[in-house]
Amino acid sequence: MASGTALIYDEEMTSHKLLWKDPVCDIEVPERLSSSYEQLKCYHLVERCVCVPAREGSEEEILLVHSSEHLEVAKSTQTMNEEELKRVSGNYDAFFFHPSTYRCARLAVGASLQLVDSVMSGKVCNGMALVRPPGHHSQRNAANGFCLFNNVAIAAEYAKRKYSLQRILIVDWDVHHGQGMQYIFEEDPSVLYFSWHRYEHQEFWPSLKESDYDAVGLGRGKGSNINLPWNKVGMGNSDYLAAFFHVLLPMAFEFDPELVLVSSGYDSGIGDPEGQMNATPEVFAHLTHFLMQLANGKLCVILEGGYHLKSLSESVCMTVKTLLGDPVPQITGEMEPCLSAIESIQNVRAAHKPYWKCLMYEDTSFLQNLSTKSHLLEKANTNPSAQHESKMINKDEKVKVEMFLELHMKNILLPVPPIKTAATIGCKASACLLPLSICVVKEMDLNEVKALVSAFYADLVKEYETLLSLGSMLAVLDKILTKQVCNGIAESSTASASVAVALQHSLRFGFQRVLCIFVGDMEIIPNIEDGKILVIHICEKQQSEKTNSKHYISLNWKEGTEGNDFFSAVFGFILPVAYSYQANLTVIAVGPNRSLGINGISLLFGLLRGLAESRILAMIENTEINLMQIVAKALAGDSTPDFGVYVPPTQEKVHKLKILRDQLQHEWKMLQCSVKNGISGN
Ligand code: Q9C
Ligand code: ZN
């Protein structure tokens, strides 16, 4: 598998600038690019990337998407004087020309194509291109919304042809609707386009009917255009995550792209004067991490908007850091999507139900304006930097967010453990980890184990084999708890005994919330009384007398035989519960009689690395050598695990998940994806 992250930046793209007064365009400044790059240097991220030079996109490449008339107009502006430039600019909605604009726009196209080539050729695994002017509003025959050529659309067409790709996913997390992108691909089933955007019931620019959730694509492209309109400002981290869990990710994994492109606007981040949203920089690490699980990790992130320089550059850094494989910082804020976000999510799910197998058995139905237009001016979430003052002039608001972010980044960017993965010498996973950055630790002394364990599980210390397993697990766990390593793997003769001890030991060490996902038969049910542990037990049948509660959830699931049908359980249930809980450590254990195949288990590991700052203890029953090696490689970041072919869930399974969701969504609020069942007042 390819490794490494490409970074493409060319200072020349800062020469495109506004020469006259225009309050609409004056936010699209050269410093957007230079300050993002400076911040990347500041975090020492540039030196960790493979720096790839930009190039000019050729005329032929631009014509993959644009008309020759459009190209000729753009070309003709190179030699114009200010007055002429102003006149041509006036022909478009929100665009300005500078004599260097054409050259910069060609570099922006070429930089995007260089990124596609670097990833598709296997030179790197993923990467980011910092470009100006942006692209996603630009249309076949028109500049629009600061965009001249549609960089990402050209990149998709180029990738389709040069590498004969049949499925490309474009994720547009910019706060504006990339209507240009929609027009270009709406009849094309080979490009799945997802965009969320500030909409406010069509009040917000570009104020188009076709930006609403019912624009699903045309002709053969029906179902391949996903619009998620935000009808309120103030959307935050949990709204964005809910959109990924309940809309984008199920469809993206069913689509199974060969390449993922991101129209990466950061005007959807906190402090942005255009977006007016509340999402903090670390949310982009999570979004990036999710998308890295698709297309074997082939991910190209291409800059679009973002107008609060500090918010923009911190968010760019979070994205690049995640592409490089650093642990994902813990998400902050209350984990509950707002009513308006849930309404939008429900509507887009209903609109797409006819086109996606993952939605086939979901009982989605449309909902009209519960939190109606009359509340338009109400914010969905309060800005964390402005919680105590409601009225502020723009400039104060900007400085306030700057100060908030300065402190916020210090709080969330904790030191990265020097080593990724720990295992003990005896552990069968060690063999395949040896060439990697693994820390081989010595088993804990058995007398020490006895002393530790007899305090809470006296019975366990009688069996010699169990004692050995505990000694090996505790050695690995201690490395994780003391943050010398990020994750670790241990084998056990009785996984449930090791898990029970691991959970108690972590709490005694001072961890406040531990998430345990247990796959297979569990002989010892850990004590979850005080809420410091959350167990999700995945097994074929309800095993124990123990009934579901907030902190012990039994998910009866037997993986189908034809492929991986576990996606719906992971996106629709496990991730929402896990993100609601916000654990500081995740324990994933595989015991005897597991009801999930290797693909399903790989999916769990891939996605749960986004939680608890990527701290994971893997505990595998010692008979599972093959599984142990796959998990070990995944933890060390050596390979993107293979999740197997997508198989839709049966009606029975969808029903099972619905019952669990109805039971638990009042406790674990990220589960909410519709406003029925008394969540709203209506
Ligand atoms: N009254 C990008 O973020 N606003 N473009 C126009 C007209 C234009 C944003 C307002 C915003 C364009 C790439
Ligand atoms: Zn934008």
XYZ file of N, CA and C in Angstrom, residues 3 122 140 152 180 238 245 259 287 301 326-327 342 369 374 413 428 467 526 557 565 572 610 641:
72
model
N 2.179 4.908 0.908
C 2.157 5.672 2.149
C 2.614 7.089 1.841
N 0.386 6.062 -6.883
C 0.911 5.349 -5.724
C 2.145 6.009 -5.127
N -19.743 25.425 -16.412
C -19.181 25.164 -17.745
C -18.832 26.458 -18.464
N -11.921 20.934 -8.779
C -12.274 19.573 -8.341
C -13.026 18.826 -9.440
N -22.068 24.754 -9.154
C -21.326 24.466 -10.389
C -21.045 22.978 -10.505
N -21.480 18.387 16.390
C -22.370 17.222 16.424
C -23.316 17.199 15.222
N -22.741 10.349 9.818
C -23.243 9.033 10.250
C -24.518 8.635 9.511
N -11.818 6.570 -5.699
C -11.046 7.768 -5.360
C -12.000 8.745 -4.678
N -13.748 14.305 10.100
C -14.300 14.139 8.754
C -13.244 13.517 7.838
N -7.526 16.201 -1.035
C -8.232 17.327 -0.419
C -7.798 18.610 -1.131
N -1.658 11.024 12.191
C -1.588 11.343 13.620
C -2.891 10.968 14.312
N -2.837 10.742 15.631
C -4.078 10.458 16.346
C -5.078 11.605 16.172
N -31.481 17.761 12.430
C -32.156 16.456 12.323
C -33.236 16.508 11.244
N -40.576 21.666 7.823
C -40.427 22.844 8.674
C -41.013 22.756 10.070
N -39.996 30.934 10.617
C -40.183 32.072 11.517
C -39.047 32.153 12.543
N -4.581 19.860 21.218
C -3.418 19.273 20.560
C -2.428 18.759 21.592
N 1.503 -13.309 19.461
C 1.686 -13.792 18.087
C 1.597 -12.671 17.067
N -3.430 -15.926 34.345
C -2.474 -15.010 34.967
C -1.443 -14.514 33.941
N -18.457 -7.173 32.699
C -17.803 -6.206 33.594
C -18.817 -5.377 34.375
N -26.129 -9.650 16.485
C -25.814 -9.460 15.067
C -24.963 -10.615 14.575
N -22.175 -6.834 5.818
C -23.438 -6.109 6.003
C -23.430 -5.356 7.333
N -25.094 3.528 11.788
C -26.406 3.851 12.347
C -26.478 3.663 13.846
N -10.971 6.945 15.389
C -11.319 8.362 15.474
C -11.665 8.811 16.891
N -7.312 -1.441 6.221
C -7.955 -2.750 6.217
C -8.976 -2.873 5.091
